[in-house]
């Protein structure tokens, strides 16, 4: 993947023919026009009426609505781009220990035959214990499970979360998201889901202030004194951050 376009975050697809909309956390497309829908799953929901888990049918529903959104009316079906429906799960849905579960359509009479519809569903299992994954993915799992920053990749995630939590434009949305995740986790605990740290929490206000100061320095339109005042950092700390950025440039 050479490039990624961030199309929509927290997108809601609600076709006219149905009253059932869905919220897709992130939709991105790469330079080859492959589309990815990623959503965080903090609870393994079960329908009490049917006593069945909802995630498999949820993935099927997501795929259908995503395809409808990608194909304009009257366009031929072969214009549908490759898609990945990806659920980041903080539980092991299949309880087999795989880091990743990847699904494509295969012929039951000949398992070597794969239906080339270019639709893939993946369950990323942050509680996994085996399988081949990159170090970045493994560090991301550690971050989700324990909020441990171990690589540049998770440091970038942590810095971005820190910045978002301080940004007044998104503060209210972030608080609502935290409340939703907290409610889902509490519900999960009631049925035996292991308690973990809330996704999105940061180690402390200091990290958030530093992340904001770095962004303000990068913009180049704030004085060092203003940055220090707005982030509650000392002027010496801001000057040190500026020196570090200059060395990295």
Short mmCIF file of C-alpha atoms in Angstrom, two decimals:
data_model
loop_
_atom_site.label_atom_id
_atom_site.label_comp_id
_atom_site.label_asym_id
_atom_site.label_seq_id
_atom_site.Cartn_x
_atom_site.Cartn_y
_atom_site.Cartn_z
CA UNK A 1 0.00 0.00 0.00
CA UNK A 2 1.63 3.23 -1.17
CA UNK A 3 -1.06 5.66 -0.06
CA UNK A 4 -4.27 5.77 1.99
CA UNK A 5 -7.20 8.15 1.60
CA UNK A 6 -9.27 8.68 4.73
CA UNK A 7 -12.76 8.84 3.28
CA UNK A 8 -15.00 8.99 6.35
CA UNK A 9 -14.85 8.52 10.11
CA UNK A 10 -17.88 7.37 12.11
CA UNK A 11 -19.84 7.15 8.86
CA UNK A 12 -23.51 6.17 8.94
CA UNK A 13 -24.99 4.31 5.97
CA UNK A 14 -28.76 4.45 5.89
CA UNK A 15 -30.30 3.36 2.55
CA UNK A 16 -33.76 4.61 1.69
CA UNK A 17 -35.24 1.12 1.57
CA UNK A 18 -34.38 0.30 5.19
CA UNK A 19 -34.78 1.97 8.53
CA UNK A 20 -31.75 0.20 9.93
CA UNK A 21 -28.63 2.35 9.66
CA UNK A 22 -25.16 1.36 10.77
CA UNK A 23 -22.20 3.33 12.07
CA UNK A 24 -18.91 2.51 10.39
CA UNK A 25 -16.02 3.81 12.50
CA UNK A 26 -13.49 4.33 9.70
CA UNK A 27 -13.64 3.91 5.93
CA UNK A 28 -10.39 4.26 3.98
CA UNK A 29 -9.22 3.45 0.47
CA UNK A 30 -5.69 2.70 -0.68
CA UNK A 31 -3.93 3.66 -3.90
CA UNK A 32 -5.34 0.54 -5.62
CA UNK A 33 -8.95 1.52 -4.77
CA UNK A 34 -9.30 -1.24 -2.19
CA UNK A 35 -11.76 -0.06 0.46
CA UNK A 36 -11.45 -0.90 4.14
CA UNK A 37 -14.11 -0.56 6.80
CA UNK A 38 -12.70 -0.81 10.32
CA UNK A 39 -14.77 -0.95 13.47
CA UNK A 40 -13.88 -1.50 17.11
CA UNK A 41 -15.78 -4.26 18.93
CA UNK A 42 -15.53 -4.09 22.73
CA UNK A 43 -18.34 -6.53 23.48
CA UNK A 44 -19.31 -9.90 22.02
CA UNK A 45 -23.01 -9.11 21.79
CA UNK A 46 -25.62 -11.85 21.87
CA UNK A 47 -29.26 -11.66 20.79
CA UNK A 48 -31.27 -12.82 23.83
CA UNK A 49 -34.23 -13.78 21.63
CA UNK A 50 -32.26 -16.19 19.44
CA UNK A 51 -29.35 -16.92 21.81
CA UNK A 52 -26.90 -16.31 18.95
CA UNK A 53 -23.94 -13.97 18.66
CA UNK A 54 -24.57 -11.03 16.36
CA UNK A 55 -21.07 -10.42 14.95
CA UNK A 56 -21.26 -12.85 11.96
CA UNK A 57 -24.55 -11.44 10.63
CA UNK A 58 -23.32 -7.94 11.46
CA UNK A 59 -20.37 -8.46 9.12
CA UNK A 60 -22.72 -9.69 6.38
CA UNK A 61 -24.93 -6.63 6.81
CA UNK A 62 -21.95 -4.26 6.76
CA UNK A 63 -20.69 -5.81 3.54
CA UNK A 64 -24.06 -5.38 1.83
CA UNK A 65 -24.45 -1.73 2.80
CA UNK A 66 -20.85 -0.88 1.98
CA UNK A 67 -21.26 -2.35 -1.51
CA UNK A 68 -24.43 -0.32 -2.04
CA UNK A 69 -22.60 2.81 -0.97
CA UNK A 70 -19.68 2.12 -3.33
CA UNK A 71 -21.73 1.31 -6.45
CA UNK A 72 -23.74 4.07 -8.06
CA UNK A 73 -27.20 3.26 -9.42
CA UNK A 74 -26.98 1.80 -12.90
CA UNK A 75 -23.29 0.95 -12.71
CA UNK A 76 -22.21 -2.61 -13.63
CA UNK A 77 -21.38 -4.91 -10.73
CA UNK A 78 -17.82 -5.49 -11.93
CA UNK A 79 -16.97 -1.92 -10.90
CA UNK A 80 -17.29 -2.89 -7.24
CA UNK A 81 -13.83 -2.41 -5.72
CA UNK A 82 -12.12 -4.94 -3.46
CA UNK A 83 -13.32 -4.55 0.13
CA UNK A 84 -12.21 -5.55 3.60
CA UNK A 85 -14.61 -5.55 6.54
CA UNK A 86 -12.34 -5.50 9.58
CA UNK A 87 -13.48 -5.87 13.17
CA UNK A 88 -10.92 -5.07 15.87
CA UNK A 89 -12.13 -7.28 18.72
CA UNK A 90 -11.00 -7.12 22.35
CA UNK A 91 -12.30 -10.68 22.74
CA UNK A 92 -11.59 -13.98 20.96
CA UNK A 93 -14.82 -14.70 19.09
CA UNK A 94 -13.80 -18.22 18.03
CA UNK A 95 -11.69 -18.96 21.13
CA UNK A 96 -8.95 -20.52 18.99
CA UNK A 97 -6.19 -18.09 19.93
CA UNK A 98 -5.51 -16.75 16.42
CA UNK A 99 -4.25 -13.20 16.18
CA UNK A 100 -6.28 -12.82 12.98
CA UNK A 101 -9.25 -14.69 11.48
CA UNK A 102 -9.61 -14.07 7.72
CA UNK A 103 -12.66 -15.17 5.73
CA UNK A 104 -13.36 -15.50 2.01
CA UNK A 105 -16.00 -17.49 0.13
CA UNK A 106 -14.95 -21.02 -0.86
CA UNK A 107 -16.65 -23.92 -2.64
CA UNK A 108 -17.73 -26.53 -0.11
CA UNK A 109 -17.33 -29.31 -2.71
CA UNK A 110 -13.80 -28.20 -3.59
CA UNK A 111 -12.14 -26.03 -0.97
CA UNK A 112 -9.38 -25.05 -3.39
CA UNK A 113 -11.95 -23.01 -5.33
CA UNK A 114 -12.40 -19.47 -4.07
CA UNK A 115 -15.19 -17.18 -5.28
CA UNK A 116 -13.34 -14.14 -6.73
CA UNK A 117 -15.78 -11.52 -5.47
CA UNK A 118 -12.87 -9.63 -3.80
CA UNK A 119 -14.77 -9.35 -0.52
CA UNK A 120 -12.84 -10.20 2.64
CA UNK A 121 -13.88 -10.20 6.29
CA UNK A 122 -11.24 -10.09 9.03
CA UNK A 123 -11.51 -10.36 12.79
CA UNK A 124 -8.44 -8.94 14.53
CA UNK A 125 -8.21 -10.64 17.91
CA UNK A 126 -6.29 -8.50 20.42
CA UNK A 127 -6.39 -11.43 22.87
CA UNK A 128 -4.72 -13.80 20.40
CA UNK A 129 -1.69 -15.91 21.24
CA UNK A 130 -0.42 -17.25 17.91
CA UNK A 131 -0.22 -16.56 14.20
CA UNK A 132 1.85 -14.41 11.87
CA UNK A 133 1.36 -10.67 12.39
CA UNK A 134 3.64 -7.67 12.00
CA UNK A 135 5.34 -6.04 14.95
CA UNK A 136 3.20 -2.93 14.42
CA UNK A 137 0.00 -4.97 14.71
CA UNK A 138 1.31 -6.76 17.80
CA UNK A 139 2.21 -3.43 19.42
CA UNK A 140 -1.24 -2.12 18.51
CA UNK A 141 -2.81 -5.10 20.27
CA UNK A 142 -0.70 -4.34 23.36
CA UNK A 143 -1.84 -0.73 23.21
CA UNK A 144 -5.51 -1.69 22.95
CA UNK A 145 -5.29 -4.28 25.73
CA UNK A 146 -3.05 -2.50 28.22
CA UNK A 147 -2.45 0.99 26.84
CA UNK A 148 1.26 0.30 26.57
CA UNK A 149 3.22 2.44 24.09
CA UNK A 150 6.08 0.32 22.72
CA UNK A 151 6.71 1.50 19.14
CA UNK A 152 6.69 4.65 17.01
CA UNK A 153 3.38 3.43 15.55
CA UNK A 154 1.59 3.26 18.90
CA UNK A 155 3.29 6.51 19.96
CA UNK A 156 1.68 8.21 16.97
CA UNK A 157 -1.69 6.78 17.98
CA UNK A 158 -1.19 7.88 21.57
CA UNK A 159 -0.15 11.40 20.54
CA UNK A 160 -3.16 11.72 18.25
CA UNK A 161 -5.52 10.63 21.01
CA UNK A 162 -3.85 13.10 23.37
CA UNK A 163 -4.35 15.91 20.87
CA UNK A 164 -7.99 15.00 20.23
CA UNK A 165 -8.75 14.97 23.93
CA UNK A 166 -7.48 18.55 24.26
CA UNK A 167 -9.01 19.87 21.06
CA UNK A 168 -12.12 21.81 22.06
CA UNK A 169 -13.74 21.16 18.69
CA UNK A 170 -13.89 17.43 19.29
CA UNK A 171 -13.92 17.32 23.09
CA UNK A 172 -17.68 16.75 23.35
CA UNK A 173 -17.70 14.00 20.70
CA UNK A 174 -14.80 12.28 22.44
CA UNK A 175 -16.58 12.37 25.80
CA UNK A 176 -19.67 10.81 24.23
CA UNK A 177 -17.56 8.09 22.63
CA UNK A 178 -15.85 7.36 25.96
CA UNK A 179 -19.25 7.11 27.64
CA UNK A 180 -20.46 4.68 24.97
CA UNK A 181 -17.38 2.49 25.34
CA UNK A 182 -17.68 2.57 29.11
CA UNK A 183 -21.32 1.48 28.93
CA UNK A 184 -20.46 -1.35 26.55
CA UNK A 185 -17.63 -2.52 28.78
CA UNK A 186 -19.83 -2.47 31.87
CA UNK A 187 -22.43 -4.55 30.03
CA UNK A 188 -19.71 -6.96 29.00
CA UNK A 189 -18.51 -7.36 32.55
CA UNK A 190 -22.01 -8.41 33.59
CA UNK A 191 -21.75 -11.49 31.36
CA UNK A 192 -18.16 -12.33 32.18
CA UNK A 193 -16.25 -10.23 29.63
CA UNK A 194 -12.83 -9.46 31.09
CA UNK A 195 -12.43 -5.89 32.15
CA UNK A 196 -9.80 -3.85 30.28
CA UNK A 197 -8.76 -0.30 30.22
CA UNK A 198 -10.98 1.99 28.17
CA UNK A 199 -9.92 2.43 24.57
CA UNK A 200 -8.88 6.01 24.07
CA UNK A 201 -7.60 6.85 27.56
CA UNK A 202 -4.16 8.46 27.64
CA UNK A 203 -1.46 8.10 30.24
CA UNK A 204 -1.81 11.61 31.54
CA UNK A 205 -2.34 15.27 30.89
CA UNK A 206 1.39 15.84 30.45
CA UNK A 207 1.54 13.65 27.33
CA UNK A 208 -1.51 15.42 25.93
CA UNK A 209 0.04 18.86 26.52
CA UNK A 210 3.28 17.80 24.85
CA UNK A 211 1.40 16.43 21.82
CA UNK A 212 -0.51 19.71 21.46
CA UNK A 213 2.65 21.77 21.83
CA UNK A 214 4.32 19.77 19.06
CA UNK A 215 1.40 20.42 16.72
CA UNK A 216 1.44 24.14 17.50
CA UNK A 217 5.19 24.29 16.87
CA UNK A 218 4.75 22.47 13.57
CA UNK A 219 2.17 25.02 12.42
CA UNK A 220 4.72 27.79 13.03
CA UNK A 221 2.14 30.48 13.79
CA UNK A 222 2.36 30.56 17.58
CA UNK A 223 4.96 32.19 19.78
CA UNK A 224 6.79 30.01 22.27
CA UNK A 225 5.23 32.02 25.08
CA UNK A 226 1.70 31.43 23.76
CA UNK A 227 2.35 27.70 23.40
CA UNK A 228 3.65 27.50 26.96
CA UNK A 229 0.61 29.35 28.29
CA UNK A 230 -1.97 27.32 26.34
CA UNK A 231 -0.44 23.92 27.13
CA UNK A 232 0.62 24.57 30.74
CA UNK A 233 4.19 23.65 29.83
CA UNK A 234 7.19 25.67 30.95
CA UNK A 235 8.87 27.91 28.40
CA UNK A 236 12.00 25.80 28.79
CA UNK A 237 10.06 22.66 27.90
CA UNK A 238 8.62 24.31 24.80
CA UNK A 239 12.07 25.50 23.72
CA UNK A 240 13.39 21.95 24.17
CA UNK A 241 10.56 20.56 22.02
CA UNK A 242 11.39 23.10 19.32
CA UNK A 243 15.05 22.06 19.38
CA UNK A 244 14.07 18.39 19.08
CA UNK A 245 11.86 19.12 16.08
CA UNK A 246 14.67 21.07 14.43
CA UNK A 247 17.05 18.13 14.91
CA UNK A 248 14.54 15.73 13.37
CA UNK A 249 13.87 17.96 10.36
#
